[in-house]
Amino acid sequence: MEKFVIRGGKPLHGDVYISGAKNAAVALVAATILCDEPCVLENVPEISDITKCLKILKEMGAKVELLDRHTIKIDTAGITNPSVPYELARTMRASCYFLGTLLGRFHEAFVPMPGGCDLGDRPIDQHLKAFRALGATDDIVNGNNHVRAEKLSGNQIYFDFVTVGATMNAIFASVKASGLTIIENAAKEPHIVDLANFLNSMGADIRGAGTDVIKVRGVEYLKGVTYATIPDQIEAGTYMVAAAATGGDVNICNVIPKHLESISAKLRKCGVNVVESDESVHVWVDGPLMKTSLKTMPHPGFPTDMQPQFSTLLTLADGTSIVTDDIFDNRFRYVGELRRMGADISVDGKVAVIQGVGKLHGAPVVATDLRAGAAMVIAGLAADGVTEIDNIEYIERGYEAIDEKFRKLGADIQRVYRPDADSVAMSG
Ligand code: EPZ
């Protein structure tokens, strides 16, 4: 086990290059199960969630070839059994994408139910609602979610609330179903659009991705393609906030600025300068940070996956900010860690009241989940003194080479081996 040791207080300067999006790439990797020929995925982030997804495919019989650090050739022709191995899948939320892809290809899937989760209870009732609409039945067999259909037939699916995972699974299960599926109240996240673009490039017929009504007309055959994953909106947002929190001046390169609009708008409210170019955003600070309030929302609202990082920034601002995050039950678990660094935050249910304290102070802290871990890194970079962060395997699920990238921006962050630790990071 390793930890990060950060000597903070240095403004970040320079250029940082953003990797492919985790939440798109996990869906694209799973989608290769539906493809009738080999595919090449480019701009795949080098993170542990992707390593796990690829291991799942390999154990099931797929051929996976790394063409370079970020380019992977995947041939799923060798998969004959629609069962996902328990040990690999149990710690990974995105393994539920195999339900939709295996159902779409084999008309049957066995996928281990996700275990306890760091963000609170995460049911899959809407995923199952979509599968049932298409003609599938479901039950639990030996701790596995089991879905099965004689035949998948297009239908209308209306989600009770906006859900990324169920929208992905509805697309997976309908892309080769017979006839037309209409998905209403669909999620509009950039990774949904990326999945639709990937499948359409193979020959699928998916329209409306990025709006709340997606229409999928089933096709019989999907051909192999080469496709590049979109840049990671949340990784980019994390570096934008880190630049602001350290009083720095950073160009965040290889991004789609449109995907960052809700984050840019909130940063500007705090008095941070954000200037967008074609494929980069320039973030710098030349005055005091100001309070702002925010509420997380599905895309194009402010993303829940940026809430812990932004709340950390608000601990450094003048005045009192109110942050509401009701997407998941439990996304304020990191607050106790920030308090150890001098933050003044009180939480009541899904609302945090943050009283700006101007400065944080280094302390030993723990990453309680992926984005909470990123928030601890930002806090450590902005704080006086030394911050030690444990459980960094959470951070490595979703951030490629985070320590290297911050070092290139002038940060003093070291990775240190910690022989006594033992933990299992639950993936999101
Ligand atoms: C995706 O999770 C992301 N994970 C999460 O990323 C992200 O926080 C979340 O979307 C929201 O944007 C991946 O893409 C792999 P949801 P997902 O279905 O699909 C409830 C990160 O840090 N719900 O949109 O699981 C659910 O419990 C992470 O990268 C049901 O009740 O999110 C939650 O409260 C973590 N029943 C809300 O809906 C269902 O059937 C939104 O969940 C499905 C969801």
Coordinates of C-alpha atoms and ligand atoms in Angstrom, one line a residue:
M1 CA 0.0 0.0 0.0
E2 CA 1.1 3.5 -0.7
K3 CA 0.2 7.0 0.5
F4 CA 0.8 10.5 -0.8
V5 CA 2.8 13.0 1.2
I6 CA 2.3 16.6 0.1
R7 CA 4.2 19.7 1.3
G8 CA 1.6 22.3 0.4
G9 CA 1.3 26.0 0.0
K10 CA 2.8 26.3 -3.5
P11 CA 0.8 27.9 -6.3
L12 CA 0.5 25.5 -9.3
H13 CA 1.8 26.8 -12.7
G14 CA 2.0 25.3 -16.2
D15 CA 0.1 23.0 -18.5
V16 CA -1.6 19.8 -17.6
Y17 CA -2.9 17.2 -20.1
I18 CA -6.2 15.6 -19.4
S19 CA -6.7 11.8 -19.9
G20 CA -9.7 10.0 -21.4
A21 CA -12.9 10.0 -19.3
K22 CA -13.2 7.1 -16.8
N23 CA -17.0 7.1 -16.9
A24 CA -17.0 7.0 -20.7
A25 CA -14.2 4.4 -21.0
V26 CA -15.7 1.9 -18.6
A27 CA -18.9 1.9 -20.7
L28 CA -17.0 1.7 -24.0
V29 CA -15.0 -1.3 -22.8
A30 CA -18.2 -3.0 -21.8
A31 CA -19.8 -2.1 -25.1
T32 CA -17.2 -4.1 -27.0
I33 CA -19.1 -7.2 -26.0
L34 CA -21.9 -6.1 -28.4
C35 CA -19.5 -5.7 -31.3
D36 CA -19.3 -8.6 -33.8
E37 CA -15.7 -7.7 -34.8
P38 CA -12.5 -6.6 -32.9
C39 CA -12.4 -2.9 -31.9
V40 CA -9.6 -0.5 -31.1
L41 CA -10.2 2.0 -28.3
E42 CA -7.9 5.1 -28.1
N43 CA -7.4 7.7 -25.4
V44 CA -8.2 5.1 -22.7
P45 CA -7.1 6.3 -19.3
E46 CA -4.5 4.3 -17.4
I47 CA -6.5 3.8 -14.2
S48 CA -7.4 0.8 -12.0
D49 CA -11.1 0.8 -12.9
I50 CA -10.1 0.2 -16.6
T51 CA -7.6 -2.5 -15.6
K52 CA -10.4 -4.3 -13.7
C53 CA -12.9 -4.0 -16.6
L54 CA -10.2 -5.4 -19.0
K55 CA -9.5 -8.3 -16.6
I56 CA -13.2 -9.1 -16.4
L57 CA -13.3 -9.3 -20.3
K58 CA -10.1 -11.4 -20.4
E59 CA -11.4 -13.9 -17.7
M60 CA -14.6 -14.2 -19.7
G61 CA -12.6 -15.2 -22.8
A62 CA -11.9 -11.9 -24.7
K63 CA -8.6 -11.1 -26.3
V64 CA -7.2 -7.8 -25.0
E65 CA -4.1 -6.3 -26.5
L66 CA -2.4 -3.1 -25.3
L67 CA -1.2 -1.4 -28.5
D68 CA 0.3 1.4 -26.3
R69 CA -0.4 2.9 -22.8
H70 CA -3.7 4.3 -24.0
T71 CA -4.7 2.2 -27.0
I72 CA -6.4 -1.2 -26.6
K73 CA -7.5 -3.7 -29.1
I74 CA -10.4 -5.8 -27.8
D75 CA -11.9 -8.9 -29.5
T76 CA -14.8 -10.4 -27.5
A77 CA -15.6 -13.2 -30.0
G78 CA -14.2 -15.7 -27.5
I79 CA -16.7 -15.0 -24.8
T80 CA -19.2 -17.8 -24.7
N81 CA -20.5 -17.8 -21.2
P82 CA -22.5 -14.7 -20.1
S83 CA -21.2 -14.8 -16.4
V84 CA -19.0 -12.1 -14.9
P85 CA -16.5 -13.5 -12.3
Y86 CA -17.4 -12.6 -8.7
E87 CA -13.9 -11.6 -7.4
L88 CA -13.3 -8.9 -10.0
A89 CA -16.8 -7.6 -10.3
R90 CA -17.8 -7.3 -6.7
T91 CA -15.8 -4.1 -6.0
M92 CA -16.8 -2.4 -9.1
R93 CA -20.0 -0.5 -9.7
A94 CA -19.5 -0.3 -13.5
S95 CA -19.6 -4.1 -13.6
C96 CA -23.4 -3.6 -13.8
Y97 CA -22.8 -2.5 -17.4
F98 CA -22.1 -6.2 -18.2
L99 CA -25.8 -6.9 -17.4
G100 CA -26.9 -4.8 -20.3
T101 CA -24.2 -5.8 -22.8
L102 CA -24.3 -9.6 -22.1
L103 CA -28.2 -9.4 -22.2
G104 CA -28.0 -7.6 -25.5
R105 CA -25.6 -10.2 -27.0
F106 CA -26.6 -13.5 -25.3
H107 CA -30.1 -12.7 -24.1
E108 CA -28.9 -13.7 -20.6
A109 CA -26.4 -12.4 -18.0
F110 CA -25.2 -13.3 -14.5
V111 CA -23.4 -10.4 -12.8
P112 CA -22.5 -10.3 -9.1
M113 CA -24.5 -7.8 -7.2
P114 CA -22.3 -4.9 -6.2
G115 CA -21.2 -5.1 -2.5
G116 CA -21.4 -2.3 0.1
C117 CA -20.6 1.1 -1.4
D118 CA -18.9 4.2 -0.2
L119 CA -21.6 6.6 -1.5
G120 CA -24.5 4.9 0.2
D121 CA -27.1 2.5 -1.1
R122 CA -27.1 2.2 -4.9
P123 CA -30.1 0.2 -6.1
I124 CA -30.5 -1.0 -9.8
D125 CA -34.3 -0.9 -9.9
Q126 CA -34.3 1.4 -12.9
H127 CA -31.8 -0.8 -14.8
L128 CA -34.2 -3.8 -14.2
K129 CA -37.2 -1.7 -15.2
A130 CA -35.5 -1.0 -18.6
F131 CA -34.7 -4.7 -19.1
R132 CA -38.2 -5.8 -18.2
A133 CA -39.7 -3.2 -20.7
L134 CA -37.6 -5.0 -23.4
G135 CA -39.0 -8.4 -22.4
A136 CA -36.4 -9.7 -19.9
T137 CA -37.1 -11.3 -16.5
D138 CA -34.8 -11.1 -13.6
D139 CA -33.9 -12.8 -10.3
I140 CA -31.1 -13.3 -7.9
V141 CA -29.0 -16.6 -8.3
N142 CA -26.2 -17.3 -5.9
G143 CA -25.6 -13.6 -5.2
N144 CA -25.7 -12.8 -8.9
N145 CA -28.2 -10.5 -10.7
H146 CA -29.6 -12.8 -13.4
V147 CA -31.5 -11.4 -16.4
R148 CA -32.8 -13.4 -19.3
A149 CA -35.0 -12.9 -22.3
E150 CA -36.3 -15.2 -25.0
K151 CA -36.3 -12.2 -27.3
L152 CA -35.6 -8.5 -26.8
S153 CA -38.2 -6.2 -28.3
G154 CA -38.1 -2.5 -28.5
N155 CA -40.4 -0.6 -26.2
Q156 CA -40.9 2.7 -24.4
I157 CA -38.8 3.1 -21.2
Y158 CA -39.6 5.9 -18.8
F159 CA -37.1 6.4 -16.0
D160 CA -38.5 7.6 -12.7
F161 CA -35.5 9.9 -12.2
V162 CA -32.4 10.6 -14.2
T163 CA -29.8 7.8 -13.9
V164 CA -26.6 7.5 -15.9
G165 CA -26.1 3.8 -15.3
A166 CA -29.6 2.7 -16.2
T167 CA -29.6 4.9 -19.3
M168 CA -26.3 3.2 -20.4
N169 CA -27.8 -0.2 -19.7
A170 CA -31.0 0.6 -21.6
I171 CA -28.9 1.5 -24.6
F172 CA -26.8 -1.7 -24.3
A173 CA -29.9 -3.9 -24.1
S174 CA -31.8 -2.2 -26.9
V175 CA -29.1 -1.7 -29.5
K176 CA -29.6 -5.2 -31.0
A177 CA -33.3 -5.6 -29.9
S178 CA -35.9 -5.8 -32.6
G179 CA -37.7 -2.6 -33.4
L180 CA -37.7 0.8 -31.8
T181 CA -36.9 1.6 -28.1
I182 CA -37.7 5.1 -26.8
I183 CA -35.8 6.0 -23.6
E184 CA -37.5 8.9 -21.8
N185 CA -36.0 11.0 -19.0
A186 CA -32.6 9.8 -20.1
A187 CA -29.4 11.0 -18.6
K188 CA -27.5 13.6 -20.8
E189 CA -24.0 13.2 -19.5
P190 CA -21.1 13.6 -22.0
H191 CA -20.3 9.9 -21.5
I192 CA -23.8 8.9 -22.6
V193 CA -23.2 10.8 -25.9
D194 CA -19.8 9.2 -26.2
L195 CA -21.3 5.7 -25.8
A196 CA -23.9 6.5 -28.5
N197 CA -21.3 7.8 -30.8
F198 CA -19.1 4.7 -30.3
L199 CA -22.1 2.3 -31.0
N200 CA -23.3 4.5 -34.0
S201 CA -19.8 4.3 -35.5
M202 CA -20.2 0.5 -35.4
G203 CA -23.5 0.7 -37.3
A204 CA -26.0 1.2 -34.5
D205 CA -29.0 3.5 -34.9
I206 CA -29.2 5.7 -31.8
R207 CA -30.6 9.2 -32.0
G208 CA -31.1 11.9 -29.4
A209 CA -28.2 11.1 -27.0
G210 CA -27.4 14.3 -25.0
T211 CA -31.2 15.1 -24.8
D212 CA -33.7 13.5 -22.5
V213 CA -35.3 11.3 -25.2
I214 CA -33.1 8.7 -26.8
K215 CA -34.4 6.6 -29.7
V216 CA -32.7 3.3 -30.4
R217 CA -33.7 1.3 -33.5
G218 CA -32.2 -2.2 -33.1
V219 CA -29.7 -3.5 -35.7
E220 CA -28.4 -7.1 -36.2
Y221 CA -24.7 -6.5 -36.7
L222 CA -22.1 -4.2 -35.3
K223 CA -18.8 -3.8 -37.1
G224 CA -15.4 -3.3 -35.6
V225 CA -14.1 0.4 -35.4
T226 CA -11.3 2.5 -34.0
Y227 CA -12.7 5.1 -31.6
A228 CA -11.2 7.7 -29.2
T229 CA -12.6 8.2 -25.7
I230 CA -13.6 11.8 -24.8
P231 CA -11.5 13.8 -22.3
D232 CA -12.4 13.4 -18.7
Q233 CA -14.7 16.3 -17.5
I234 CA -14.1 15.5 -13.9
E235 CA -10.4 15.1 -14.1
A236 CA -10.3 18.5 -15.9
G237 CA -12.5 20.1 -13.2
T238 CA -10.3 18.7 -10.5
Y239 CA -7.2 20.5 -12.0
M240 CA -9.2 23.7 -12.5
V241 CA -10.2 23.7 -8.8
A242 CA -6.6 22.8 -7.7
A243 CA -5.3 25.8 -9.7
A244 CA -7.8 28.0 -8.0
A245 CA -7.2 26.6 -4.5
T246 CA -3.4 27.1 -4.7
G247 CA -3.7 30.6 -6.2
G248 CA -2.1 29.3 -9.3
D249 CA -2.1 29.8 -13.1
V250 CA -2.7 26.6 -15.1
N251 CA -3.7 25.7 -18.6
I252 CA -5.8 22.6 -18.6
C253 CA -5.2 21.0 -22.1
N254 CA -7.0 18.4 -24.2
V255 CA -10.5 19.2 -22.9
I256 CA -13.9 19.9 -24.3
P257 CA -14.7 23.3 -22.7
K258 CA -18.4 22.9 -23.3
H259 CA -18.4 19.9 -20.9
L260 CA -16.8 22.2 -18.2
E261 CA -19.3 25.0 -18.4
S262 CA -21.0 24.4 -15.0
I263 CA -17.6 24.2 -13.3
S264 CA -16.3 27.3 -15.1
A265 CA -19.4 29.3 -14.1
K266 CA -19.1 28.4 -10.4
L267 CA -15.3 29.2 -10.4
R268 CA -16.1 32.6 -11.9
K269 CA -18.6 33.2 -9.2
C270 CA -15.8 32.6 -6.7
G271 CA -13.7 35.3 -8.4
V272 CA -11.5 32.9 -10.3
N273 CA -10.5 33.7 -13.9
V274 CA -11.5 31.1 -16.5
V275 CA -10.8 31.6 -20.2
E276 CA -11.8 28.9 -22.7
S277 CA -10.0 28.2 -25.9
D278 CA -10.8 25.4 -28.5
E279 CA -9.3 22.5 -26.5
S280 CA -8.1 24.0 -23.3
V281 CA -9.1 26.2 -20.4
H282 CA -6.8 28.7 -18.7
V283 CA -7.5 29.1 -14.9
W284 CA -5.8 31.7 -12.7
V285 CA -6.4 33.7 -9.5
D286 CA -5.5 37.3 -9.0
G287 CA -7.8 38.3 -6.1
P288 CA -9.5 36.9 -3.0
L289 CA -11.7 33.8 -3.4
M290 CA -15.4 34.5 -2.8
K291 CA -18.2 32.3 -1.3
T292 CA -20.8 30.7 -3.6
S293 CA -23.5 28.3 -3.1
L294 CA -24.2 25.3 -5.3
K295 CA -26.5 22.3 -5.7
T296 CA -25.4 19.3 -7.7
M297 CA -27.6 18.2 -10.6
P298 CA -27.5 15.7 -13.5
H299 CA -25.7 17.1 -16.6
P300 CA -25.7 20.0 -17.6
G301 CA -25.9 20.9 -13.9
F302 CA -23.0 21.0 -11.5
P303 CA -21.7 17.4 -11.3
T304 CA -21.8 15.5 -8.0
D305 CA -18.4 14.1 -8.9
M306 CA -17.0 17.6 -8.5
Q307 CA -18.7 18.4 -5.2
P308 CA -16.0 17.3 -2.7
Q309 CA -13.2 19.2 -4.7
F310 CA -15.3 22.4 -5.0
S311 CA -16.4 22.2 -1.3
T312 CA -12.7 22.1 -0.4
L313 CA -12.1 25.3 -2.5
L314 CA -15.0 27.0 -0.6
T315 CA -13.3 26.3 2.7
L316 CA -10.7 28.8 1.5
A317 CA -13.2 31.5 0.3
D318 CA -14.4 34.6 2.2
G319 CA -17.8 34.1 3.7
T320 CA -20.3 31.2 4.1
S321 CA -21.2 28.9 1.2
I322 CA -24.0 26.3 1.2
V323 CA -23.5 23.1 -0.8
T324 CA -26.4 20.7 -1.5
D325 CA -25.7 17.3 -2.9
D326 CA -28.6 14.9 -3.0
I327 CA -27.7 12.7 -5.9
F328 CA -26.3 10.0 -3.5
D329 CA -27.0 9.4 0.2
N330 CA -23.5 9.8 1.5
R331 CA -21.3 12.2 -0.4
F332 CA -20.1 14.3 2.6
R333 CA -18.0 11.6 4.3
Y334 CA -14.8 13.4 3.6
V335 CA -15.9 16.4 5.7
G336 CA -14.5 15.0 8.9
E337 CA -11.1 14.7 7.2
L338 CA -11.2 18.3 6.0
R339 CA -12.1 19.4 9.6
R340 CA -8.8 17.8 10.7
M341 CA -7.1 20.3 8.4
G342 CA -8.9 23.3 10.0
A343 CA -12.0 23.5 7.8
D344 CA -15.2 24.8 9.3
I345 CA -18.0 22.7 7.8
S346 CA -21.3 21.5 9.3
V347 CA -23.4 18.9 7.5
D348 CA -27.1 18.3 8.0
G349 CA -28.2 15.4 5.8
K350 CA -27.4 16.4 2.2
V351 CA -26.6 20.0 2.9
A352 CA -23.2 21.4 4.0
V353 CA -22.6 24.8 5.4
I354 CA -19.0 25.9 4.8
Q355 CA -17.6 28.9 6.7
G356 CA -14.5 30.0 4.8
V357 CA -11.3 29.9 7.0
G358 CA -8.8 31.3 4.5
K359 CA -6.2 28.7 5.1
L360 CA -6.0 24.9 5.7
H361 CA -3.2 23.2 7.7
G362 CA -1.5 19.9 6.8
A363 CA -2.6 16.7 8.6
P364 CA -2.8 13.0 8.1
V365 CA -6.1 12.2 6.3
V366 CA -7.8 9.4 4.5
A367 CA -9.4 9.2 1.1
T368 CA -12.9 8.0 1.8
D369 CA -13.8 7.5 -1.9
L370 CA -12.5 8.5 -5.3
R371 CA -13.6 12.2 -5.5
A372 CA -13.1 12.7 -1.7
G373 CA -9.5 11.5 -2.3
A374 CA -9.1 14.1 -5.0
A375 CA -10.4 16.7 -2.6
M376 CA -7.8 15.7 0.0
V377 CA -5.1 16.1 -2.6
I378 CA -6.4 19.7 -3.4
A379 CA -6.6 20.4 0.3
G380 CA -3.0 19.2 0.8
L381 CA -1.7 21.2 -2.1
A382 CA -3.4 24.4 -0.7
A383 CA -2.5 23.8 3.0
D384 CA 0.4 25.0 5.0
G385 CA 2.7 22.1 6.1
V386 CA 2.6 18.4 5.4
T387 CA -0.5 16.4 4.5
E388 CA -0.4 12.6 4.3
I389 CA -3.2 10.9 2.4
D390 CA -4.0 7.2 3.0
N391 CA -6.2 4.9 0.9
I392 CA -4.8 6.4 -2.3
E393 CA -6.0 3.3 -4.2
Y394 CA -9.4 5.0 -4.3
I395 CA -7.8 8.0 -6.1
E396 CA -6.0 5.7 -8.6
R397 CA -9.3 4.2 -9.7
G398 CA -10.1 7.3 -11.6
Y399 CA -7.1 9.7 -11.9
E400 CA -4.2 8.7 -14.2
A401 CA -0.7 9.6 -12.7
I402 CA -2.2 12.3 -10.5
D403 CA 1.1 12.7 -8.5
E404 CA 3.2 13.0 -11.7
K405 CA 0.7 15.5 -13.2
F406 CA 0.7 17.7 -10.1
R407 CA 4.5 17.5 -9.8
K408 CA 4.8 18.9 -13.4
L409 CA 2.7 21.8 -12.2
G410 CA 5.3 22.5 -9.4
A411 CA 3.6 20.7 -6.5
D412 CA 5.7 18.8 -3.9
I413 CA 3.7 15.5 -3.8
Q414 CA 5.5 12.2 -3.2
R415 CA 4.2 8.6 -3.3
V416 CA 5.5 6.7 -0.3
Y417 CA 5.2 3.0 0.4
R418 CA 3.2 2.2 3.6
P419 CA 3.9 -1.4 4.6
D420 CA 1.2 -1.7 7.4
A421 CA -1.9 -0.7 5.4
D422 CA -4.7 -3.0 4.1
S423 CA -7.7 -1.7 2.3
V424 CA -10.0 -2.5 -0.7
A425 CA -11.3 0.4 -2.7
M426 CA -14.8 0.2 -3.9
S427 CA -15.2 1.4 -7.5
G428 CA -17.9 3.8 -8.7
Ligands
EPZ1 C1 -22.5 7.2 -12.5 O1 -22.9 6.4 -11.4 C2 -21.0 7.4 -12.3 N1 -20.3 6.2 -12.3 C3 -20.8 8.1 -10.9 O2 -19.4 8.4 -10.9 C4 -21.5 9.4 -10.9 O3 -21.4 10.0 -9.6 C5 -23.0 9.2 -11.1 O4 -23.2 8.5 -12.4 C6 -23.8 10.5 -11.2 O5 -23.3 11.3 -12.2 C7 -20.0 5.7 -13.5 O6 -20.3 6.2 -14.6 C8 -19.3 4.4 -13.6 P1 -26.8 7.1 -11.4 P2 -24.3 5.7 -11.5 O7 -27.4 5.8 -11.9 O8 -24.6 5.3 -12.9 C9 -30.0 6.2 -7.8 C10 -17.3 8.9 -9.8 O9 -16.9 9.4 -8.8 N2 -30.4 5.1 -8.6 O10 -26.9 8.3 -12.2 O11 -24.4 4.6 -10.5 C11 -28.6 6.1 -7.3 O12 -28.5 5.4 -6.2 C12 -18.7 8.2 -9.7 O13 -16.8 8.8 -10.9 C13 -31.5 4.3 -8.1 O14 -32.1 4.5 -7.1 O15 -25.3 6.9 -11.0 C14 -28.2 7.6 -7.2 O16 -28.8 8.0 -6.0 C15 -19.1 7.7 -8.5 N3 -31.9 3.2 -8.9 C16 -29.0 8.3 -8.3 O17 -30.0 7.4 -8.7 C17 -31.3 2.9 -10.0 O18 -31.7 1.9 -10.7 C18 -28.1 8.6 -9.6 O19 -27.4 7.4 -9.9 C19 -30.2 3.7 -10.5 C20 -29.8 4.8 -9.8

